[in-house]
mmCIF file of C-alpha atoms and ligand atoms in Angstrom:
data_model
loop_
_atom_site.group_PDB
_atom_site.id
_atom_site.type_symbol
_atom_site.label_atom_id
_atom_site.label_comp_id
_atom_site.label_asym_id
_atom_site.label_seq_id
_atom_site.Cartn_x
_atom_site.Cartn_y
_atom_site.Cartn_z
ATOM 1 C CA UNK P 1 0.000 0.000 0.000
ATOM 2 C CA UNK P 2 2.710 2.440 0.957
ATOM 3 C CA UNK P 3 4.652 1.596 -2.191
ATOM 4 C CA UNK P 4 1.597 2.148 -4.365
ATOM 5 C CA UNK P 5 0.979 5.492 -2.701
ATOM 6 C CA UNK P 6 4.532 6.492 -3.448
ATOM 7 C CA UNK P 7 4.251 5.505 -7.094
ATOM 8 C CA UNK P 8 1.097 7.553 -7.480
ATOM 9 C CA UNK P 9 2.783 10.429 -5.736
ATOM 10 C CA UNK P 10 5.802 10.177 -8.033
ATOM 11 C CA UNK P 11 3.530 10.388 -11.028
ATOM 12 C CA UNK P 12 1.731 13.415 -9.681
ATOM 13 C CA UNK P 13 4.882 15.189 -8.675
ATOM 14 C CA UNK P 14 6.922 14.042 -11.619
ATOM 15 C CA UNK P 15 10.602 14.610 -11.180
ATOM 16 C CA UNK P 16 10.321 15.373 -7.529
ATOM 17 C CA UNK P 17 11.201 11.858 -6.480
ATOM 18 C CA UNK P 18 14.560 12.183 -8.162
ATOM 19 C CA UNK P 19 15.610 15.197 -6.180
ATOM 20 C CA UNK P 20 14.199 13.983 -2.883
ATOM 21 C CA UNK P 21 15.628 10.527 -2.557
ATOM 22 C CA UNK P 22 17.684 11.520 0.462
ATOM 23 C CA UNK P 23 17.035 8.884 3.077
ATOM 24 C CA UNK P 24 19.281 7.637 5.804
ATOM 25 C CA UNK P 25 20.733 4.204 5.233
ATOM 26 C CA UNK P 26 20.056 3.441 8.889
ATOM 27 C CA UNK P 27 16.371 2.515 8.632
ATOM 28 C CA UNK P 28 15.743 2.456 12.364
ATOM 29 C CA UNK P 29 16.508 6.144 12.507
ATOM 30 C CA UNK P 30 13.539 8.480 12.631
ATOM 31 C CA UNK P 31 13.254 10.948 9.772
ATOM 32 C CA UNK P 32 10.771 13.010 7.778
ATOM 33 C CA UNK P 33 10.744 14.313 4.210
ATOM 34 C CA UNK P 34 8.243 16.967 3.132
ATOM 35 C CA UNK P 35 7.925 18.771 -0.202
ATOM 36 C CA UNK P 36 6.289 22.111 -0.695
ATOM 37 C CA UNK P 37 5.467 23.784 -3.979
ATOM 38 C CA UNK P 38 5.447 27.550 -3.818
ATOM 39 C CA UNK P 39 4.565 30.201 -6.370
ATOM 40 C CA UNK P 40 7.421 32.390 -5.170
ATOM 41 C CA UNK P 41 11.054 32.868 -6.193
ATOM 42 C CA UNK P 42 13.421 30.633 -4.204
ATOM 43 C CA UNK P 43 15.256 33.694 -2.878
ATOM 44 C CA UNK P 44 12.075 34.798 -1.134
ATOM 45 C CA UNK P 45 11.433 31.290 0.203
ATOM 46 C CA UNK P 46 15.003 31.088 1.498
ATOM 47 C CA UNK P 47 14.673 34.437 3.283
ATOM 48 C CA UNK P 48 11.375 33.470 4.938
ATOM 49 C CA UNK P 49 12.793 30.171 6.232
ATOM 50 C CA UNK P 50 16.010 31.733 7.533
ATOM 51 C CA UNK P 51 14.094 34.536 9.260
ATOM 52 C CA UNK P 52 11.813 32.021 10.977
ATOM 53 C CA UNK P 53 14.661 29.760 12.132
ATOM 54 C CA UNK P 54 16.422 32.812 13.579
ATOM 55 C CA UNK P 55 13.274 33.834 15.447
ATOM 56 C CA UNK P 56 13.085 30.335 16.955
ATOM 57 C CA UNK P 57 16.677 30.503 18.133
ATOM 58 C CA UNK P 58 15.909 28.961 21.529
ATOM 59 C CA UNK P 59 15.237 25.600 19.843
ATOM 60 C CA UNK P 60 16.850 25.900 16.380
ATOM 61 C CA UNK P 61 20.497 26.554 15.708
ATOM 62 C CA UNK P 62 21.085 27.927 12.217
ATOM 63 C CA UNK P 63 24.035 26.415 10.377
ATOM 64 C CA UNK P 64 25.295 26.969 6.833
ATOM 65 C CA UNK P 65 23.017 28.994 4.562
ATOM 66 C CA UNK P 66 23.492 29.146 0.789
ATOM 67 C CA UNK P 67 20.969 30.463 -1.784
ATOM 68 C CA UNK P 68 19.543 26.967 -2.290
ATOM 69 C CA UNK P 69 20.284 25.246 1.008
ATOM 70 C CA UNK P 70 19.658 25.894 4.679
ATOM 71 C CA UNK P 71 21.050 23.750 7.454
ATOM 72 C CA UNK P 72 19.979 23.865 11.062
ATOM 73 C CA UNK P 73 19.884 21.743 14.186
ATOM 74 C CA UNK P 74 16.816 21.433 16.368
ATOM 75 C CA UNK P 75 16.927 20.601 20.046
ATOM 76 C CA UNK P 76 13.734 18.784 21.048
ATOM 77 C CA UNK P 77 14.777 18.050 24.609
ATOM 78 C CA UNK P 78 18.029 18.302 26.547
ATOM 79 C CA UNK P 79 20.514 16.041 24.791
ATOM 80 C CA UNK P 80 18.119 15.284 21.931
ATOM 81 C CA UNK P 81 18.936 16.838 18.601
ATOM 82 C CA UNK P 82 17.746 16.554 15.013
ATOM 83 C CA UNK P 83 19.394 17.792 11.848
ATOM 84 C CA UNK P 84 17.034 19.870 9.748
ATOM 85 C CA UNK P 85 17.876 20.650 6.112
ATOM 86 C CA UNK P 86 15.905 22.699 3.616
ATOM 87 C CA UNK P 87 16.771 22.543 -0.072
ATOM 88 C CA UNK P 88 15.289 24.841 -2.706
ATOM 89 C CA UNK P 89 14.951 24.065 -6.410
ATOM 90 C CA UNK P 90 13.778 26.777 -8.805
ATOM 91 C CA UNK P 91 10.867 25.641 -10.964
ATOM 92 C CA UNK P 92 11.726 24.871 -14.574
ATOM 93 C CA UNK P 93 9.337 27.567 -15.716
ATOM 94 C CA UNK P 94 7.959 30.669 -14.093
ATOM 95 C CA UNK P 95 8.803 31.955 -10.645
ATOM 96 C CA UNK P 96 7.959 28.889 -8.594
ATOM 97 C CA UNK P 97 10.152 27.124 -6.091
ATOM 98 C CA UNK P 98 10.187 23.581 -4.763
ATOM 99 C CA UNK P 99 11.134 23.349 -1.142
ATOM 100 C CA UNK P 100 12.327 20.082 0.296
ATOM 101 C CA UNK P 101 12.572 19.690 4.048
ATOM 102 C CA UNK P 102 14.438 16.831 5.636
ATOM 103 C CA UNK P 103 14.695 16.220 9.358
ATOM 104 C CA UNK P 104 16.574 13.313 10.861
ATOM 105 C CA UNK P 105 17.136 12.288 14.450
ATOM 106 C CA UNK P 106 20.674 11.655 15.563
ATOM 107 C CA UNK P 107 21.618 7.983 15.568
ATOM 108 C CA UNK P 108 22.217 7.689 19.257
ATOM 109 C CA UNK P 109 18.559 8.077 20.233
ATOM 110 C CA UNK P 110 16.925 6.561 17.170
ATOM 111 C CA UNK P 111 13.983 5.268 19.203
ATOM 112 C CA UNK P 112 12.795 8.805 19.898
ATOM 113 C CA UNK P 113 9.343 9.755 18.567
ATOM 114 C CA UNK P 114 9.181 9.907 14.802
ATOM 115 C CA UNK P 115 6.678 12.765 14.873
ATOM 116 C CA UNK P 116 9.363 15.100 16.166
ATOM 117 C CA UNK P 117 10.885 15.269 12.707
ATOM 118 C CA UNK P 118 7.569 16.111 11.070
ATOM 119 C CA UNK P 119 6.935 18.848 13.599
ATOM 120 C CA UNK P 120 10.444 20.271 13.189
ATOM 121 C CA UNK P 121 9.693 20.990 9.534
ATOM 122 C CA UNK P 122 6.065 22.043 9.995
ATOM 123 C CA UNK P 123 6.863 24.518 12.729
ATOM 124 C CA UNK P 124 9.351 26.403 10.569
ATOM 125 C CA UNK P 125 7.283 26.476 7.402
ATOM 126 C CA UNK P 126 4.065 27.382 9.253
ATOM 127 C CA UNK P 127 5.812 30.102 11.183
ATOM 128 C CA UNK P 128 7.459 31.531 8.078
ATOM 129 C CA UNK P 129 4.048 32.437 6.633
ATOM 130 C CA UNK P 130 4.771 30.459 3.448
ATOM 131 C CA UNK P 131 1.788 28.171 4.093
ATOM 132 C CA UNK P 132 -0.473 31.179 3.600
ATOM 133 C CA UNK P 133 0.900 32.199 0.202
ATOM 134 C CA UNK P 134 -1.259 31.599 -2.910
ATOM 135 C CA UNK P 135 -0.479 28.365 -4.749
ATOM 136 C CA UNK P 136 1.062 26.710 -1.711
ATOM 137 C CA UNK P 137 1.004 22.892 -1.780
ATOM 138 C CA UNK P 138 2.362 20.398 0.700
ATOM 139 C CA UNK P 139 3.194 16.821 -0.021
ATOM 140 C CA UNK P 140 4.385 13.901 2.054
ATOM 141 C CA UNK P 141 3.169 10.492 3.167
ATOM 142 C CA UNK P 142 3.779 8.081 6.045
ATOM 143 C CA UNK P 143 6.429 6.274 4.053
ATOM 144 C CA UNK P 144 8.536 9.379 3.546
ATOM 145 C CA UNK P 145 7.744 10.892 6.900
ATOM 146 C CA UNK P 146 7.798 8.406 9.765
ATOM 147 C CA UNK P 147 5.318 9.172 12.492
ATOM 148 C CA UNK P 148 3.183 11.317 10.221
ATOM 149 C CA UNK P 149 0.016 9.430 11.104
ATOM 150 C CA UNK P 150 0.192 10.163 14.795
ATOM 151 C CA UNK P 151 1.873 13.533 14.555
ATOM 152 C CA UNK P 152 0.562 16.046 17.055
ATOM 153 C CA UNK P 153 2.832 19.053 17.022
ATOM 154 C CA UNK P 154 3.038 21.230 20.108
ATOM 155 C CA UNK P 155 1.673 24.672 19.313
ATOM 156 C CA UNK P 156 4.341 27.260 19.822
HETATM 157 C C1 LIG O 1 24.569 20.272 14.003
HETATM 158 O O1 LIG O 1 24.901 19.007 14.547
HETATM 159 C C2 LIG O 1 25.939 18.351 13.849
HETATM 160 C C3 LIG O 1 26.115 16.960 14.455
HETATM 161 O O2 LIG O 1 26.317 17.037 15.826
HETATM 162 C C4 LIG O 1 27.217 19.183 13.958
HETATM 163 O O3 LIG O 1 28.228 18.567 13.205
HETATM 164 C C5 LIG O 1 26.927 20.571 13.364
HETATM 165 O O4 LIG O 1 28.062 21.394 13.520
HETATM 166 C C6 LIG O 1 25.750 21.203 14.055
HETATM 167 N N1 LIG O 1 25.446 22.467 13.414
HETATM 168 C C7 LIG O 1 25.160 23.554 14.097
HETATM 169 C C8 LIG O 1 24.799 24.760 13.300
HETATM 170 O O5 LIG O 1 25.175 23.588 15.313
HETATM 171 C C1 LIG O 2 22.318 18.458 5.572
HETATM 172 O O1 LIG O 2 23.068 18.978 4.500
HETATM 173 C C2 LIG O 2 24.464 18.845 4.649
HETATM 174 C C3 LIG O 2 25.127 19.516 3.470
HETATM 175 O O2 LIG O 2 24.617 19.070 2.252
HETATM 176 C C4 LIG O 2 24.828 17.379 4.730
HETATM 177 O O3 LIG O 2 26.208 17.231 4.960
HETATM 178 C C5 LIG O 2 24.073 16.732 5.889
HETATM 179 O O4 LIG O 2 24.313 15.350 5.907
HETATM 180 C C6 LIG O 2 22.584 16.974 5.699
HETATM 181 N N1 LIG O 2 21.882 16.426 6.855
HETATM 182 C C7 LIG O 2 20.945 15.526 6.711
HETATM 183 C C8 LIG O 2 20.280 15.075 7.978
HETATM 184 O O5 LIG O 2 20.625 15.077 5.617
HETATM 185 C C1 LIG O 3 9.523 5.179 13.917
HETATM 186 O O1 LIG O 3 9.085 4.604 12.682
HETATM 187 C C2 LIG O 3 9.628 3.310 12.434
HETATM 188 C C3 LIG O 3 9.188 2.867 11.048
HETATM 189 O O2 LIG O 3 7.805 2.979 10.899
HETATM 190 C C4 LIG O 3 9.170 2.359 13.520
HETATM 191 O O3 LIG O 3 9.744 1.076 13.306
HETATM 192 C C5 LIG O 3 9.601 2.890 14.874
HETATM 193 O O4 LIG O 3 9.086 2.053 15.897
HETATM 194 C C6 LIG O 3 9.088 4.312 15.078
HETATM 195 N N1 LIG O 3 9.611 4.841 16.331
HETATM 196 C C7 LIG O 3 8.809 5.399 17.240
HETATM 197 C C8 LIG O 3 9.472 5.822 18.498
HETATM 198 O O5 LIG O 3 7.614 5.595 17.039
HETATM 199 C C1 LIG O 4 0.474 24.369 10.780
HETATM 200 O O1 LIG O 4 -0.691 25.017 10.292
HETATM 201 C C2 LIG O 4 -1.780 24.123 10.083
HETATM 202 C C3 LIG O 4 -2.899 24.896 9.446
HETATM 203 O O2 LIG O 4 -3.008 26.167 9.963
HETATM 204 C C4 LIG O 4 -2.164 23.511 11.431
HETATM 205 O O3 LIG O 4 -3.217 22.588 11.231
HETATM 206 C C5 LIG O 4 -0.968 22.800 12.027
HETATM 207 O O4 LIG O 4 -1.301 22.322 13.307
HETATM 208 C C6 LIG O 4 0.203 23.718 12.126
HETATM 209 N N1 LIG O 4 1.357 22.951 12.573
HETATM 210 C C7 LIG O 4 2.284 23.451 13.365
HETATM 211 C C8 LIG O 4 3.396 22.534 13.714
HETATM 212 O O5 LIG O 4 2.269 24.604 13.768
#
């Protein structure tokens, strides 16, 4: 079932699967992949994400930022950390931007709740205001985002 869902999703979001195949080889590790399609230039998307991560500096630590990539670490509890990466890909035509978010728990506490990774990404993108822009679309499934089904993010 999950495989069929993915195939359908790949057809709908043709090409996206190629650029978003980043998955940890360690399958017991919790992770989450989310794609967003935005009708905005990537530069604007990048700025909104960076601004939001900076404003959440008590829980996110901003790392390397390039025009098409943003790295950060998220602390979910003392001693518990996830790596959060955002990658932007300009649309082939027009002004659109594909945003890929990837959050992965550190290996040493791989049994920690999978939903944490989903919430790490959601919190930033929600807070950035991008979810309210016209043409916004979000895509993931429980195969690409572990813990998605029972995700209940703490409201900030
Ligand atoms: C994020 O965590 C990784 C792994 O511990 C570390 O190598 C990296 O420097 C950290 N980045 C930031 C911005 O703290
Ligand atoms: C985040 O991106 C950096 C640079 O591409 C990479 O070294 C790191 O492994 C990525 N982290 C994850 C969790 O994919
Ligand atoms: C995370 O997801 C994996 C794969 O579905 C599962 O085996 C594991 O038990 C989950 N971990 C937690 C803490 O929910
Ligand atoms: C993000 O926004 C949606 C819709 O407003 C809401 O349902 C969801 O709970 C929010 N998630 C987080 C992590 O803030």
